[in-house]
Amino acid sequence: MSSYMGEQSSTMRGRQATEVFAELFGGVVQDPFPLYNELRELGDGIHFVEALQGFMVTRYADVRRIGIDHKTFSSEVFFGLSPGIHNASDPEHLRFIEIASRLFMFSDPPVHTRIRSTFRQAFTPDAVQAWRPMIERATIELLAEFEPGQEIDIMPHLAAAVPVAVIAAILGVPREMWSKFREWSFAYASTFDPLVQSERRDSAIRTSLELFDFLGDLAEQRRVHPADDMITTLVQTETIDGDHLGVSELIAQVALLLIAGNETTTNLIGNGLTLLFGHPDVLAEVTADPALLPSVVEEMLRFDPPLHLTGRRVTRDVVLGEHTLMEGTFVLPCIAAANHDPRAFESPEVFNVSRQNTKHLAFFQGIHFCVGAPLARMEGAVIFKELLRRFPDIGPGSQPAVRRTTNAVSRGWETRPVRL
């Protein structure tokens, strides 16, 4: 086997895949899932993406294997992904890189193990459950600003506002800074988007540096004056090596928590509401019985995960599917495609809230399984519970929803009009 298989077969498959990728990354297609399905069933489901200089991997078994085998599929890919793109002659870019490159999600053991160990006290079951009243309070307060029958675009309102309020409160950010946090979060998340280039990228980096500076100042305040918040916990917790995170390391991890706890939950709300509107029987059932919400949220995560793509670098020659991938090859596991693989899920195109969803890959797999997964699950269930309790007749708005088409990693909704 080889990376290019037989000449005739390769040409045929490559041309077809190229056509699909032109649509997928063309900035126009609203629904990427038919294209994911096409790529997954084409050849062995592994295809070279010229624009990203890597192989997209679309089948469940292959994506899961990449997550589990961290020795073969390295996470040290920062400089091969969008966040690492920078101008070495630009001081702002260099300062951004110095901090952003320290994210533990872009590291392998032992660095990954050391940094992640500082979260062991922050995301215990007891700690997560202690945040439930805060999440309920933030959701109820924000919902109180609206009236039944009112039509709003839920994306810039509830979907964006609640996750910001929750993660900001958990981190210990003063309330007067929450609106600024949303702007910072969007900017920093934009640096992960391969389609954000040139002046858009420069602007995103400049705004991200404002976030980094704020978090650095806040962390220093917590070193001197501890509080009951997550930044204090991270400042005080020793790593498994017996030391503490350095300033740049700490800023990088807290900034990651912000976008992980904000952008992904925003997408979950928009994606989840869209799925409920498309399945009125499920909407009616869960409105009548909120106890069903945990399983409903789990199926939302499988069916339309908040993040669609991630990246890894091959550390040694390895056979994956019908390909032999050489050391140094960049691979792009497509979580969204894997979650619809009929080899792993029965009738994957059916939104089935009774499905046993313990094996979906929305939080990925292996040592990089999302550290905040328990919080995300609880937050999603609480938000939908309070939303449906206050607005049991919620439905689609008069204007069509518009999906984000210029972000290959996170394809949430640009607008999601609703009638409350």
mmCIF file of N, CA and C in Angstrom, residues 271-347:
data_model
loop_
_atom_site.group_PDB
_atom_site.id
_atom_site.type_symbol
_atom_site.label_atom_id
_atom_site.label_comp_id
_atom_site.label_asym_id
_atom_site.label_seq_id
_atom_site.Cartn_x
_atom_site.Cartn_y
_atom_site.Cartn_z
ATOM 1 N N ASN A 271 -26.832 24.395 17.401
ATOM 2 C CA ASN A 271 -27.022 23.105 16.739
ATOM 3 C C ASN A 271 -28.188 22.340 17.349
ATOM 4 N N GLY A 272 -28.235 22.344 18.680
ATOM 5 C CA GLY A 272 -29.265 21.580 19.379
ATOM 6 C C GLY A 272 -30.659 22.097 19.117
ATOM 7 N N LEU A 273 -30.834 23.414 19.141
ATOM 8 C CA LEU A 273 -32.150 23.989 18.854
ATOM 9 C C LEU A 273 -32.594 23.665 17.432
ATOM 10 N N THR A 274 -31.652 23.753 16.512
ATOM 11 C CA THR A 274 -31.978 23.443 15.118
ATOM 12 C C THR A 274 -32.446 22.001 14.983
ATOM 13 N N LEU A 275 -31.792 21.092 15.689
ATOM 14 C CA LEU A 275 -32.193 19.686 15.653
ATOM 15 C C LEU A 275 -33.568 19.495 16.292
ATOM 16 N N LEU A 276 -33.834 20.182 17.388
ATOM 17 C CA LEU A 276 -35.149 20.071 18.027
ATOM 18 C C LEU A 276 -36.245 20.620 17.128
ATOM 19 N N PHE A 277 -35.982 21.728 16.454
ATOM 20 C CA PHE A 277 -36.982 22.287 15.533
ATOM 21 C C PHE A 277 -37.257 21.321 14.383
ATOM 22 N N GLY A 278 -36.211 20.601 13.981
ATOM 23 C CA GLY A 278 -36.382 19.640 12.893
ATOM 24 C C GLY A 278 -37.021 18.339 13.339
ATOM 25 N N HIS A 279 -37.160 18.161 14.661
ATOM 26 C CA HIS A 279 -37.764 16.939 15.216
ATOM 27 C C HIS A 279 -38.770 17.351 16.297
ATOM 28 N N PRO A 280 -39.922 17.866 15.888
ATOM 29 C CA PRO A 280 -40.907 18.391 16.847
ATOM 30 C C PRO A 280 -41.386 17.366 17.863
ATOM 31 N N ASP A 281 -41.346 16.078 17.498
ATOM 32 C CA ASP A 281 -41.753 15.057 18.465
ATOM 33 C C ASP A 281 -40.775 15.019 19.644
ATOM 34 N N VAL A 282 -39.485 15.128 19.346
ATOM 35 C CA VAL A 282 -38.471 15.156 20.408
ATOM 36 C C VAL A 282 -38.609 16.436 21.220
ATOM 37 N N LEU A 283 -38.840 17.553 20.541
ATOM 38 C CA LEU A 283 -39.014 18.837 21.244
ATOM 39 C C LEU A 283 -40.172 18.761 22.222
ATOM 40 N N ALA A 284 -41.269 18.165 21.802
ATOM 41 C CA ALA A 284 -42.438 18.040 22.684
ATOM 42 C C ALA A 284 -42.139 17.128 23.866
ATOM 43 N N GLU A 285 -41.457 16.026 23.605
ATOM 44 C CA GLU A 285 -41.141 15.071 24.675
ATOM 45 C C GLU A 285 -40.225 15.683 25.726
ATOM 46 N N VAL A 286 -39.188 16.368 25.286
ATOM 47 C CA VAL A 286 -38.212 16.886 26.234
ATOM 48 C C VAL A 286 -38.747 18.125 26.965
ATOM 49 N N THR A 287 -39.669 18.852 26.319
ATOM 50 C CA THR A 287 -40.312 19.970 27.005
ATOM 51 C C THR A 287 -41.188 19.457 28.130
ATOM 52 N N ALA A 288 -41.878 18.346 27.883
ATOM 53 C CA ALA A 288 -42.751 17.752 28.901
ATOM 54 C C ALA A 288 -41.959 17.036 29.978
ATOM 55 N N ASP A 289 -40.798 16.492 29.615
ATOM 56 C CA ASP A 289 -40.012 15.703 30.565
ATOM 57 C C ASP A 289 -38.527 16.065 30.456
ATOM 58 N N PRO A 290 -38.073 17.093 31.193
ATOM 59 C CA PRO A 290 -36.677 17.533 31.133
ATOM 60 C C PRO A 290 -35.676 16.460 31.551
ATOM 61 N N ALA A 291 -36.165 15.404 32.223
ATOM 62 C CA ALA A 291 -35.248 14.330 32.638
ATOM 63 C C ALA A 291 -34.629 13.634 31.429
ATOM 64 N N LEU A 292 -35.245 13.811 30.248
ATOM 65 C CA LEU A 292 -34.719 13.205 29.027
ATOM 66 C C LEU A 292 -33.520 13.977 28.463
ATOM 67 N N LEU A 293 -33.283 15.170 28.985
ATOM 68 C CA LEU A 293 -32.302 16.056 28.384
ATOM 69 C C LEU A 293 -30.883 15.495 28.302
ATOM 70 N N PRO A 294 -30.366 14.814 29.308
ATOM 71 C CA PRO A 294 -28.993 14.294 29.174
ATOM 72 C C PRO A 294 -28.806 13.420 27.937
ATOM 73 N N SER A 295 -29.752 12.532 27.657
ATOM 74 C CA SER A 295 -29.612 11.674 26.476
ATOM 75 C C SER A 295 -29.836 12.471 25.194
ATOM 76 N N VAL A 296 -30.702 13.487 25.249
ATOM 77 C CA VAL A 296 -30.938 14.331 24.076
ATOM 78 C C VAL A 296 -29.686 15.138 23.747
ATOM 79 N N VAL A 297 -29.068 15.716 24.768
ATOM 80 C CA VAL A 297 -27.831 16.476 24.564
ATOM 81 C C VAL A 297 -26.736 15.575 24.000
ATOM 82 N N GLU A 298 -26.677 14.344 24.479
ATOM 83 C CA GLU A 298 -25.653 13.419 23.989
ATOM 84 C C GLU A 298 -25.834 13.140 22.499
ATOM 85 N N GLU A 299 -27.086 12.996 22.064
ATOM 86 C CA GLU A 299 -27.329 12.762 20.645
ATOM 87 C C GLU A 299 -27.057 14.022 19.825
ATOM 88 N N MET A 300 -27.332 15.188 20.403
ATOM 89 C CA MET A 300 -26.953 16.440 19.737
ATOM 90 C C MET A 300 -25.448 16.483 19.486
ATOM 91 N N LEU A 301 -24.677 16.093 20.500
ATOM 92 C CA LEU A 301 -23.221 16.108 20.391
ATOM 93 C C LEU A 301 -22.737 15.143 19.321
ATOM 94 N N ARG A 302 -23.403 13.997 19.220
ATOM 95 C CA ARG A 302 -23.016 13.049 18.173
ATOM 96 C C ARG A 302 -23.413 13.549 16.799
ATOM 97 N N PHE A 303 -24.648 13.983 16.688
ATOM 98 C CA PHE A 303 -25.213 14.296 15.380
ATOM 99 C C PHE A 303 -24.566 15.527 14.749
ATOM 100 N N ASP A 304 -24.312 16.550 15.547
ATOM 101 C CA ASP A 304 -23.725 17.797 15.018
ATOM 102 C C ASP A 304 -22.762 18.347 16.067
ATOM 103 N N PRO A 305 -21.562 17.781 16.171
ATOM 104 C CA PRO A 305 -20.626 18.172 17.227
ATOM 105 C C PRO A 305 -20.167 19.620 17.074
ATOM 106 N N PRO A 306 -19.861 20.289 18.180
ATOM 107 C CA PRO A 306 -19.421 21.688 18.127
ATOM 108 C C PRO A 306 -18.153 21.897 17.307
ATOM 109 N N LEU A 307 -17.243 20.927 17.342
ATOM 110 C CA LEU A 307 -16.010 20.993 16.564
ATOM 111 C C LEU A 307 -16.003 19.859 15.554
ATOM 112 N N HIS A 308 -15.651 20.171 14.318
ATOM 113 C CA HIS A 308 -15.691 19.169 13.260
ATOM 114 C C HIS A 308 -14.331 18.582 12.924
ATOM 115 N N LEU A 309 -13.273 19.356 13.090
ATOM 116 C CA LEU A 309 -11.941 18.903 12.687
ATOM 117 C C LEU A 309 -10.920 19.131 13.789
ATOM 118 N N THR A 310 -9.914 18.274 13.830
ATOM 119 C CA THR A 310 -8.740 18.513 14.662
ATOM 120 C C THR A 310 -7.526 18.058 13.850
ATOM 121 N N GLY A 311 -6.337 18.112 14.430
ATOM 122 C CA GLY A 311 -5.140 17.788 13.660
ATOM 123 C C GLY A 311 -4.117 17.003 14.454
ATOM 124 N N ARG A 312 -3.359 16.159 13.754
ATOM 125 C CA ARG A 312 -2.280 15.379 14.370
ATOM 126 C C ARG A 312 -1.139 15.230 13.359
ATOM 127 N N ARG A 313 0.052 14.935 13.868
ATOM 128 C CA ARG A 313 1.229 14.697 13.037
ATOM 129 C C ARG A 313 1.724 13.274 13.258
ATOM 130 N N VAL A 314 1.964 12.541 12.174
ATOM 131 C CA VAL A 314 2.426 11.154 12.255
ATOM 132 C C VAL A 314 3.898 11.129 12.668
ATOM 133 N N THR A 315 4.210 10.342 13.690
ATOM 134 C CA THR A 315 5.582 10.295 14.209
ATOM 135 C C THR A 315 6.413 9.161 13.615
ATOM 136 N N ARG A 316 5.753 8.199 12.961
ATOM 137 C CA ARG A 316 6.450 7.070 12.342
ATOM 138 C C ARG A 316 5.562 6.519 11.237
ATOM 139 N N ASP A 317 6.162 5.887 10.264
ATOM 140 C CA ASP A 317 5.382 5.325 9.159
ATOM 141 C C ASP A 317 4.287 4.418 9.718
ATOM 142 N N VAL A 318 3.074 4.597 9.224
ATOM 143 C CA VAL A 318 1.957 3.833 9.757
ATOM 144 C C VAL A 318 0.942 3.582 8.655
ATOM 145 N N VAL A 319 0.305 2.408 8.704
ATOM 146 C CA VAL A 319 -0.760 2.072 7.765
ATOM 147 C C VAL A 319 -2.088 2.486 8.387
ATOM 148 N N LEU A 320 -2.832 3.287 7.640
ATOM 149 C CA LEU A 320 -4.152 3.727 8.073
ATOM 150 C C LEU A 320 -5.071 3.591 6.868
ATOM 151 N N GLY A 321 -6.109 2.782 7.013
ATOM 152 C CA GLY A 321 -6.946 2.481 5.859
ATOM 153 C C GLY A 321 -6.113 1.790 4.802
ATOM 154 N N GLU A 322 -6.171 2.274 3.575
ATOM 155 C CA GLU A 322 -5.377 1.729 2.477
ATOM 156 C C GLU A 322 -4.121 2.563 2.228
ATOM 157 N N HIS A 323 -3.829 3.483 3.143
ATOM 158 C CA HIS A 323 -2.695 4.378 2.991
ATOM 159 C C HIS A 323 -1.541 3.981 3.913
ATOM 160 N N THR A 324 -0.338 4.154 3.428
ATOM 161 C CA THR A 324 0.825 4.161 4.303
ATOM 162 C C THR A 324 1.229 5.619 4.462
ATOM 163 N N LEU A 325 1.035 6.135 5.654
ATOM 164 C CA LEU A 325 1.355 7.527 5.930
ATOM 165 C C LEU A 325 2.770 7.610 6.474
ATOM 166 N N MET A 326 3.582 8.447 5.859
ATOM 167 C CA MET A 326 4.980 8.565 6.234
ATOM 168 C C MET A 326 5.148 9.467 7.456
ATOM 169 N N GLU A 327 6.231 9.250 8.169
ATOM 170 C CA GLU A 327 6.570 10.098 9.304
ATOM 171 C C GLU A 327 6.534 11.566 8.883
ATOM 172 N N GLY A 328 5.906 12.379 9.712
ATOM 173 C CA GLY A 328 5.793 13.801 9.411
ATOM 174 C C GLY A 328 4.508 14.192 8.716
ATOM 175 N N THR A 329 3.737 13.201 8.241
ATOM 176 C CA THR A 329 2.474 13.498 7.554
ATOM 177 C C THR A 329 1.472 14.135 8.513
ATOM 178 N N PHE A 330 0.777 15.136 8.024
ATOM 179 C CA PHE A 330 -0.252 15.811 8.802
ATOM 180 C C PHE A 330 -1.592 15.155 8.508
ATOM 181 N N VAL A 331 -2.357 14.812 9.561
ATOM 182 C CA VAL A 331 -3.678 14.211 9.383
ATOM 183 C C VAL A 331 -4.730 15.066 10.075
ATOM 184 N N LEU A 332 -5.924 15.067 9.498
ATOM 185 C CA LEU A 332 -7.041 15.860 10.001
ATOM 186 C C LEU A 332 -8.213 14.942 10.314
ATOM 187 N N PRO A 333 -8.296 14.425 11.522
ATOM 188 C CA PRO A 333 -9.453 13.607 11.884
ATOM 189 C C PRO A 333 -10.731 14.448 11.825
ATOM 190 N N CYS A 334 -11.715 13.976 11.078
ATOM 191 C CA CYS A 334 -12.988 14.688 10.956
ATOM 192 C C CYS A 334 -13.995 14.039 11.906
ATOM 193 N N ILE A 335 -14.162 14.641 13.049
ATOM 194 C CA ILE A 335 -15.038 14.117 14.097
ATOM 195 C C ILE A 335 -16.481 14.033 13.603
ATOM 196 N N ALA A 336 -16.919 15.057 12.890
ATOM 197 C CA ALA A 336 -18.306 15.096 12.423
ATOM 198 C C ALA A 336 -18.600 13.966 11.444
ATOM 199 N N ALA A 337 -17.643 13.657 10.571
ATOM 200 C CA ALA A 337 -17.832 12.552 9.625
ATOM 201 C C ALA A 337 -17.833 11.218 10.356
ATOM 202 N N ALA A 338 -16.921 11.050 11.316
ATOM 203 C CA ALA A 338 -16.823 9.796 12.072
ATOM 204 C C ALA A 338 -18.088 9.525 12.868
ATOM 205 N N ASN A 339 -18.700 10.578 13.396
ATOM 206 C CA ASN A 339 -19.919 10.420 14.196
ATOM 207 C C ASN A 339 -21.130 10.006 13.371
ATOM 208 N N HIS A 340 -20.975 10.005 12.035
ATOM 209 C CA HIS A 340 -22.055 9.570 11.147
ATOM 210 C C HIS A 340 -21.666 8.316 10.380
ATOM 211 N N ASP A 341 -20.666 7.614 10.852
ATOM 212 C CA ASP A 341 -20.184 6.421 10.157
ATOM 213 C C ASP A 341 -21.123 5.251 10.439
ATOM 214 N N PRO A 342 -21.756 4.684 9.408
ATOM 215 C CA PRO A 342 -22.675 3.555 9.629
ATOM 216 C C PRO A 342 -21.961 2.309 10.125
ATOM 217 N N ARG A 343 -20.638 2.262 10.036
ATOM 218 C CA ARG A 343 -19.888 1.126 10.575
ATOM 219 C C ARG A 343 -19.872 1.151 12.099
ATOM 220 N N ALA A 344 -20.126 2.316 12.672
ATOM 221 C CA ALA A 344 -20.090 2.468 14.130
ATOM 222 C C ALA A 344 -21.458 2.744 14.741
ATOM 223 N N PHE A 345 -22.364 3.343 13.946
ATOM 224 C CA PHE A 345 -23.672 3.736 14.470
ATOM 225 C C PHE A 345 -24.775 3.223 13.551
ATOM 226 N N GLU A 346 -25.763 2.602 14.143
ATOM 227 C CA GLU A 346 -26.908 2.143 13.364
ATOM 228 C C GLU A 346 -27.743 3.339 12.940
ATOM 229 N N SER A 347 -28.083 3.406 11.656
ATOM 230 C CA SER A 347 -28.877 4.515 11.106
ATOM 231 C C SER A 347 -28.342 5.864 11.596
#
